[in-house]
Amino acid sequence: MHTKRIFPLVLAALGVFALILAGCASQQSSLTGNPARGGQLYDKWWAALGTEEPVGDHPLWATQTTNTRSGLDTWRCKECHGWDYKGADGAYGSGSHFTGFIGVITMDGKDPDEILAILKGSTNPDHDFSSVMDEQALIDLALFLNQSMIDDATIVNADKSPLPNGNANAGKTIFALCSTCHGIQGTAINFDNDSEPEYLGTVASGNPWEFIHKARFGQPGVGIMPAGVTMNRQTQEYIDLLAYVQSLPTESFVTEGGRLYDNWWKAMGMAEPPAGDQPLWATQITNTRTGGDTWRCKECHGWDYKGKDGVYGSGSHLTGFPGLMDARNMSAEELTAWLNGTKNPDHDFSPYFEESQFSMLVAFIQTGIVDRAPYVNDDKSVKGDTAHGESLFNSVCARCHGADGKNINFGDAAEPEFVGTVASDNPWEALHKGSFGQPGTHMPAGLNFGWTLQDIADLIAYLQTLPTK
Ligand code: HEC
Ligand code: HEC
Ligand code: HEC
Ligand code: HEC
């Protein structure tokens, strides 16, 4: 009886209350937009927007002298205000990123309209981004600063160690999502080159603040990477994830070595190969290539690692040089002696390699070189389960190469070359690249997904069914 009469009153009261709330909210922000996108813009706005890159240095850059970067970097919000949003009061308070510029964490909860005005130069005309970004992008940034920053001190210690309550086991469960693209150890994609490889473990340990920001907002320009904020991840989950990823390796010698074997100067990010021909090149006359090709391990020792005893035993690639199947049994010292010219002064790569490149090649030769014969038929067809290969291709390769493998053309318009072409013409090359990745690109290494050689053979067997032109 009683409740029946009170009920409408309660409803009415609730309604008034809701109106007041809505009033407050609208007073707080008349702006609508996507703060998560704002987080990506903060990282690298032109990549997130897919717009033209800014030219020269940001006007405010000249007001500092300590950070010696120039050009594009100077236009990133994060370069001046920090991954931890604390500028000179945070991780960028010292080191090569130091500028002395203020942080923006104080914007948390501030009126978005006011923040928007700052981004349009209200406080400093040199801080006007409206000529390089559209209104909605600026609004998204303002909303990000108003509500989506996090105080990283709640996730990581100032010395980069995870907080004591981080649970790496729980982090491992979260990481299962990441591993579909980054590999089971976070090493499938090298974000840098093979002079200084950078994997998820490297970022998490070396720059946890960057790791947290990207885990929350995704990678700008890479629409596929899931953003923690849109999944409503809680602070504890980032603590756990960081604790786990910091335990992952920061190197992957076998796959790095495989890319060096393919094309070491590209893998190492060198602009050009060494000048002239490799000295041993003059000891053969059958292979008429010159320059950069003559410096590639694969050009002399083969995609099947068998040199003159394998596929390069005839045809335009014939040199008569030996393969490396027996070298697999050599010790690290002996292999290094081959690579640094001790065994043969004309086989000296020491002017180009650091200690780590020798270790990569040694690891590759000792464990990465595997006889491909069991996987390839005489007619070059690869023995594999194409249905399984198709699912691997779609899960990892299709995002760049396209569902039909035709998104990237390695040849030219007249003579196109697609993944399907390479797989059909040269399955040994395809098996190598599918295992170790493509030097100088961010193409993932199949082996670092935990794929077996049969898995990779399945994948190449499927590539052989894709269009070749
Ligand atoms: C080249 C360095 C640089 C870049 C890039 C830069 N800022 Fe700033 N920002 C500054 C400096 C310096 C100030 C203080 C300027 C002043 O008021 O004189 C500032 C101030 C601010 C403020 C006001 C902070 C306060 O407490 O008053 C906000 C908000 C801000 N920046 C956001 C951004 C965003 C978002 C981006 C990226 C679109 C960005 N900034 C890019 C250098 C930079
Ligand atoms: C659907 C694929 C995909 C998933 C899933 C994914 N990522 Fe990524 N991630 C990428 C790609 C692609 C890049 C950009 C790599 C490049 O530079 O080529 C990237 C880049 C990154 C970077 C930036 C590294 C740098 O220095 O530039 C971090 C950090 C990162 N991912 C963390 C994660 C975490 C943590 C997860 C899981 C919560 C995750 N990613 C899940 C695809 C993915
Ligand atoms: C220009 C051709 C050429 C290039 C490029 C080349 N090699 Fe060699 N490599 C040779 C020749 C020829 C020999 C045998 C030399 C000798 O007997 O003195 C050899 C020998 C070796 C051996 C010893 C093999 C054995 O069984 O005794 C190893 C290991 C080796 N190379 C690895 C590599 C690696 C790794 C690279 C890339 C960094 C590379 N080579 C690049 C031509 C080349
Ligand atoms: C991040 C994007 C990306 C992904 C993902 C990717 N690739 Fe690639 N791939 C490239 C790029 C870039 C090239 C080099 C194009 C060039 O050199 O012109 C390439 C080249 C290749 C080549 C040979 C090119 C040559 O030099 O002849 C093969 C084979 C290949 N990819 C296979 C694969 C396979 C198999 C997968 C899945 C395991 C894969 N790719 C995933 C970007 C990617």
XYZ file of C-alpha atoms and ligand atoms in Angstrom, residues 38 41-43 45 57-64 72-81 99-107 110 114-116 118-119 122-127 129 132-133 137-138 141-142 144-145 149, ligand 1:
97
model
C 43.074 11.333 -28.260
C 47.058 11.382 -31.164
C 49.160 12.234 -28.093
C 51.575 9.458 -29.130
C 49.126 12.421 -34.190
C 61.048 21.439 -35.946
C 58.092 22.416 -33.790
C 58.338 26.199 -33.087
C 58.687 25.633 -29.319
C 61.596 23.233 -29.833
C 64.069 26.087 -30.175
C 63.233 27.210 -26.627
C 65.181 24.232 -25.252
C 59.262 14.673 -36.673
C 59.995 13.726 -33.052
C 59.696 17.370 -31.989
C 56.037 17.395 -33.032
C 54.911 14.519 -30.817
C 53.044 15.589 -27.674
C 54.817 12.778 -25.849
C 58.280 14.103 -26.764
C 57.645 17.351 -24.879
C 55.234 16.185 -22.179
C 63.606 19.335 -22.410
C 62.543 20.977 -19.168
C 59.014 21.361 -20.569
C 56.121 21.042 -18.169
C 53.875 18.038 -17.797
C 50.195 17.902 -18.691
C 48.966 15.604 -15.919
C 47.607 18.756 -14.234
C 44.974 18.852 -16.999
C 40.175 20.397 -16.209
C 39.941 25.385 -21.701
C 42.309 22.591 -22.759
C 41.057 22.883 -26.315
C 45.445 25.844 -25.088
C 45.847 23.451 -28.038
C 45.419 30.590 -26.220
C 48.286 30.590 -23.724
C 51.116 30.595 -26.233
C 50.650 31.223 -29.976
C 53.510 28.822 -30.721
C 51.421 26.070 -29.142
C 48.021 22.906 -33.386
C 48.032 20.828 -38.547
C 45.017 19.029 -37.053
C 41.293 15.716 -33.407
C 41.936 18.644 -31.050
C 43.047 15.343 -27.418
C 41.342 17.720 -24.997
C 41.970 12.572 -23.436
C 43.761 15.088 -21.215
C 45.442 9.971 -18.376
C 57.767 21.178 -28.864
C 57.267 20.841 -27.583
C 55.800 20.675 -27.398
C 54.949 19.904 -28.118
C 55.257 19.051 -29.348
C 53.672 19.986 -27.480
N 53.744 20.815 -26.406
Fe 52.268 21.236 -25.106
N 53.437 22.593 -24.197
C 54.741 22.810 -24.488
C 55.220 23.923 -23.664
C 56.625 24.479 -23.687
C 54.127 24.329 -22.888
C 54.063 25.504 -21.944
C 53.756 26.609 -22.913
C 53.422 27.952 -22.343
O 52.364 28.056 -21.741
O 54.198 28.854 -22.567
C 53.028 23.459 -23.229
C 51.775 23.497 -22.624
C 50.783 22.581 -22.849
C 49.552 22.509 -22.116
C 49.171 23.384 -20.949
C 49.759 22.834 -19.695
C 49.630 23.751 -18.497
O 49.790 23.269 -17.376
O 49.378 24.938 -18.713
C 48.829 21.483 -22.635
C 47.470 20.994 -22.194
C 49.611 20.915 -23.709
N 50.785 21.598 -23.799
C 49.213 19.836 -24.481
C 49.894 19.406 -25.616
C 49.397 18.441 -26.553
C 48.082 17.687 -26.456
C 50.335 18.320 -27.515
C 50.280 17.486 -28.789
C 49.276 17.864 -29.731
C 51.412 19.179 -27.176
N 51.112 19.835 -26.012
C 52.570 19.290 -27.887
C 55.519 22.144 -25.394
C 55.035 21.263 -26.341
